[in-house]
Coordinates of C-alpha atoms in Angstrom, one line a residue:
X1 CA 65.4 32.7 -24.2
X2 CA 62.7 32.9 -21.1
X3 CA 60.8 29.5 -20.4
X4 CA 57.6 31.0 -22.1
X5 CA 59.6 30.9 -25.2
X6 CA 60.9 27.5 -25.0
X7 CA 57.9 25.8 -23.9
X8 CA 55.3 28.0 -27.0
X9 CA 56.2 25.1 -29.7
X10 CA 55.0 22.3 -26.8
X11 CA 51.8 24.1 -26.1
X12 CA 51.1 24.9 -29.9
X13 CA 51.5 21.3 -30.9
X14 CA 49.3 20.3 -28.0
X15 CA 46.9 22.7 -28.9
X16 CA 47.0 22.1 -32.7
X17 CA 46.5 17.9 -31.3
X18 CA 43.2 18.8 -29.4
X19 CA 42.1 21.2 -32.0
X20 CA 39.3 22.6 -31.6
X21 CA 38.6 21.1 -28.2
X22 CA 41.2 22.1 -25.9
X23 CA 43.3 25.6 -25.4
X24 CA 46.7 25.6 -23.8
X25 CA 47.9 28.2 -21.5
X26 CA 51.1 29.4 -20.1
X27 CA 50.7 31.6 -16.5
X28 CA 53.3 33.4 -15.0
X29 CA 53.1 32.8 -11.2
X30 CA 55.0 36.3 -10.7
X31 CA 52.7 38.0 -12.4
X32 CA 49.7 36.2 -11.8
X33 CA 48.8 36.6 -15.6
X34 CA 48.5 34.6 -18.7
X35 CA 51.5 34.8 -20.8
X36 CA 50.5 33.0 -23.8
X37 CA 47.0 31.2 -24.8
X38 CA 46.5 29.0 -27.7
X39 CA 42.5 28.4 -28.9
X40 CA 41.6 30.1 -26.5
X41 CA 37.9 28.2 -25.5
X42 CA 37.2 30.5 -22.1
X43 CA 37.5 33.8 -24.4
X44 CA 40.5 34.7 -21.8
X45 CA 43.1 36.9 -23.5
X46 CA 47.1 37.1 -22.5
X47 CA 47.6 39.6 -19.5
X48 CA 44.4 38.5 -18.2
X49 CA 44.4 37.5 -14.3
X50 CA 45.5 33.8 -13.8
X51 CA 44.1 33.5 -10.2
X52 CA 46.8 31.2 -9.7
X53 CA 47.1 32.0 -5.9
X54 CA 45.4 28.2 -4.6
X55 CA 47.1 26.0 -7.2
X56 CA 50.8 27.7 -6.3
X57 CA 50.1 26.5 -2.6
X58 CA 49.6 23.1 -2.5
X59 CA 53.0 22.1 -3.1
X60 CA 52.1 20.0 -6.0
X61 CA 53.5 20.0 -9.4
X62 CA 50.9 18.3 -11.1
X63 CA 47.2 18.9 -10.7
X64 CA 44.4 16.8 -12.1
X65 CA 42.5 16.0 -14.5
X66 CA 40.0 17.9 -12.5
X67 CA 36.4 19.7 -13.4
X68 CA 35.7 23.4 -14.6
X69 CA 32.9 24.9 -15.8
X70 CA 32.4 28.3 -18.1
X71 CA 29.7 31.0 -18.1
X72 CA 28.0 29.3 -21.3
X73 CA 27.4 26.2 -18.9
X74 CA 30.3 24.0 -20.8
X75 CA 32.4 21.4 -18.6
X76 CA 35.8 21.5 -18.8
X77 CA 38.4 18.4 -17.8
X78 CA 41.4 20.5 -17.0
X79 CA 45.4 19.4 -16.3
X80 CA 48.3 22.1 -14.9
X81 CA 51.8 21.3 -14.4
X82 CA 54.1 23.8 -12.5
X83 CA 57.3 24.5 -14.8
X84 CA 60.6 25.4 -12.6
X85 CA 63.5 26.9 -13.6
X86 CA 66.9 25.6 -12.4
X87 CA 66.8 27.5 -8.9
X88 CA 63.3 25.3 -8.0
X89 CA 61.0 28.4 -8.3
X90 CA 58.2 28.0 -10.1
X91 CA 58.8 30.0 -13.9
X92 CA 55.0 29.2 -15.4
X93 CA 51.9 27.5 -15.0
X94 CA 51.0 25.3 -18.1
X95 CA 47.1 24.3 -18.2
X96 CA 45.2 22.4 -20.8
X97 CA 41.5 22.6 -20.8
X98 CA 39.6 20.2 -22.8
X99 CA 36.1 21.3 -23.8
X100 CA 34.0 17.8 -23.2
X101 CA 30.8 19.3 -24.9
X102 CA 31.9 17.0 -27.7
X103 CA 32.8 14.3 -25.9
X104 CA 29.5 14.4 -23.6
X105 CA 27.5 14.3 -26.7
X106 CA 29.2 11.0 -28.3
X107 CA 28.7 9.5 -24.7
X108 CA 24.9 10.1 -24.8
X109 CA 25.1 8.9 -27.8
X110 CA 26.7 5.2 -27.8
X111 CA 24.9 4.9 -24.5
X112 CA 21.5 5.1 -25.9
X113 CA 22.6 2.3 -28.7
X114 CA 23.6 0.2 -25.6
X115 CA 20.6 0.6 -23.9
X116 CA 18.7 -3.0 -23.6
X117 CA 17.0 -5.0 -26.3
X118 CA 13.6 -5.5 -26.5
X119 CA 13.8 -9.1 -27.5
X120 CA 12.9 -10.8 -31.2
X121 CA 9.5 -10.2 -32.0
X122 CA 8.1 -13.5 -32.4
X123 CA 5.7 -12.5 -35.0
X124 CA 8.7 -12.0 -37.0
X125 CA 11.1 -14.7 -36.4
X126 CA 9.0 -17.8 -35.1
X127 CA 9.7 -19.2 -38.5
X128 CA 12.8 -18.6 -39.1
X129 CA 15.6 -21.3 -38.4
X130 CA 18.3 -19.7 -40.2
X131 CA 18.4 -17.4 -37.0
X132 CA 18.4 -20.9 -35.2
X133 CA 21.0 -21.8 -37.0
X134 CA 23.2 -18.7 -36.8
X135 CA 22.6 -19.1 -33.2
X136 CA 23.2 -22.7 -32.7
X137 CA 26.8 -22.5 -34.6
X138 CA 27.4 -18.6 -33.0
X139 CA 27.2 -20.3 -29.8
X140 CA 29.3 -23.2 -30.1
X141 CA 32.6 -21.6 -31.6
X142 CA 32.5 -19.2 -28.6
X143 CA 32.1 -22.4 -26.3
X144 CA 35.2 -24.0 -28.0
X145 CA 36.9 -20.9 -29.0
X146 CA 38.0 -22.2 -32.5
X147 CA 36.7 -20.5 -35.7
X148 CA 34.0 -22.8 -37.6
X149 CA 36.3 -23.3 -40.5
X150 CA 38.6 -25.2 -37.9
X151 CA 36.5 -27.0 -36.0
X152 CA 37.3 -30.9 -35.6
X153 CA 34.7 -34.0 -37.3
X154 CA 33.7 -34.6 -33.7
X155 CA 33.1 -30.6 -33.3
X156 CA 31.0 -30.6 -36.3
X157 CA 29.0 -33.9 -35.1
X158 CA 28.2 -31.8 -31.9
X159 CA 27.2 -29.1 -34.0
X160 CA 24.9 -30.9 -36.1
X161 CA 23.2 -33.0 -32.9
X162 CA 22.3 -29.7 -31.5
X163 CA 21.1 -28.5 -34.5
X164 CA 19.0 -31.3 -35.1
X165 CA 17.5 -31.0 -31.5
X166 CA 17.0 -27.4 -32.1
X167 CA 14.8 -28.5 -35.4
X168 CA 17.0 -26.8 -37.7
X169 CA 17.7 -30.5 -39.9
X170 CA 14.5 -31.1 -40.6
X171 CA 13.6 -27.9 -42.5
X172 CA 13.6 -28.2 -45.9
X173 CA 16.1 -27.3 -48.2
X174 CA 18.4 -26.4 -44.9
X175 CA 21.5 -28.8 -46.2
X176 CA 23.2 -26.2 -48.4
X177 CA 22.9 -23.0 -45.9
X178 CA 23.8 -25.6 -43.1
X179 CA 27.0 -26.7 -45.2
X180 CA 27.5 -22.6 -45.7
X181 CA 27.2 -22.1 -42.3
X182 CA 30.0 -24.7 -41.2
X183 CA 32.0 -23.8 -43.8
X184 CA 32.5 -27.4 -45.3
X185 CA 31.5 -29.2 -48.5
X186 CA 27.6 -30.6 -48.9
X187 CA 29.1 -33.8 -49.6
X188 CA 30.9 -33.6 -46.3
X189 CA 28.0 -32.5 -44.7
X190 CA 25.9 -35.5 -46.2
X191 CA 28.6 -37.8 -44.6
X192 CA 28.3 -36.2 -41.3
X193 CA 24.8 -36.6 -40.9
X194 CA 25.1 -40.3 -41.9
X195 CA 27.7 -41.2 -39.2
X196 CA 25.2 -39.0 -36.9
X197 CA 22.3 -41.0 -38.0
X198 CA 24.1 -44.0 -37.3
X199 CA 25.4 -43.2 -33.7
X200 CA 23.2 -40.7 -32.4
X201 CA 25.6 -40.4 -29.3
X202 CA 28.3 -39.3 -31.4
X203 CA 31.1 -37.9 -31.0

């Protein structure tokens, strides 16, 4: 069995992975011909020229991931391994070239969700102290780095101080969603803001 035979179920399951991105080829360096393509992307065909001539004389057996480009304009990210038989000589050539016209496109993408906020339009949220809130407790369980359903009596006294600095106590109706918020009881809630009332330094 030659070594184009052995190594056809390795390049089909690459190619099948990368499907539809990617083709897989085996060259013969003796030849300097394809021997075998898989999805073939660059519309090259077996017994077509390899061109192998450069990558056979740098003495490497691994080259890349390194840029190509096809008539259409499409950039390719492209890996080839030298395959050698048992005397050292150099049997085939296997490249994989990845199409990133997909992946280009996803890129553009997520970057224009990432691009900068404009900022809260005050028109819209000056009222609104449930943001304040979300904000307030947001902050603080990153600070501490314990989830808010854990967080300690003294945590929660914190909590509340700043939320009452911030204004957020004094709206009306705020107990329940403040109790929601921390995750605790309204009773325990009412009992925390008594022992905050009556030690305003506390914890």
């Amino acid at each position: 069995m030659d070594a184009a035979t052995r190594l056809a179920p390795v390049c089909e399951a690459i190619a099948r992975l990368l499907s539809p991105h990617a083709e897989v080829i085996l060259h013969d360096p003796a030849t300097d011909r394809i021997a075998a393509i898989w999805n073939p992307v660059s519309g090259r065909s077996v017994g077509d020229p390899s061109l192998l001539g450069e990558l056979r004389s740098t003495g490497q057996d691994v080259h890349g991931p390194y840029p190509k480009s096809l008539s259409d304009g499409r950039r390719l990210s492209s890996v080839s391994a030298v395959v050698r038989g048992a005397d050292g000589d150099a049997d085939l050539v296997l490249c994989v070239n990845v199409d990133r016209t997909a992946f280009d496109e996803a890129a553009r993408l997520l970057a224009a969700f990432a691009a900068p906020e404009a900022g809260r339009p005050g028109a819209l949220f000056e009222r609104d102290w449930t943001e304040t809130l979300n904000d307030v407790v947001g902050s603080f369980v990153r600070e501490v780095g314990t989830p808010v359903d854990r967080l300690a009596r003294d945590q929660r006294l914190t909590v509340l101080g700043r939320l009452d600095t911030a204004g957020v106590l004094g709206q009306r109706r705020s107990a329940p969603v403040v109790a929601r918020a921390l995750r605790i009881s309204r009773s325990a809630l009412y009992q925390l803001l008594a022992d905050l009332r009556e030690d305003p330094d506390a914890p």
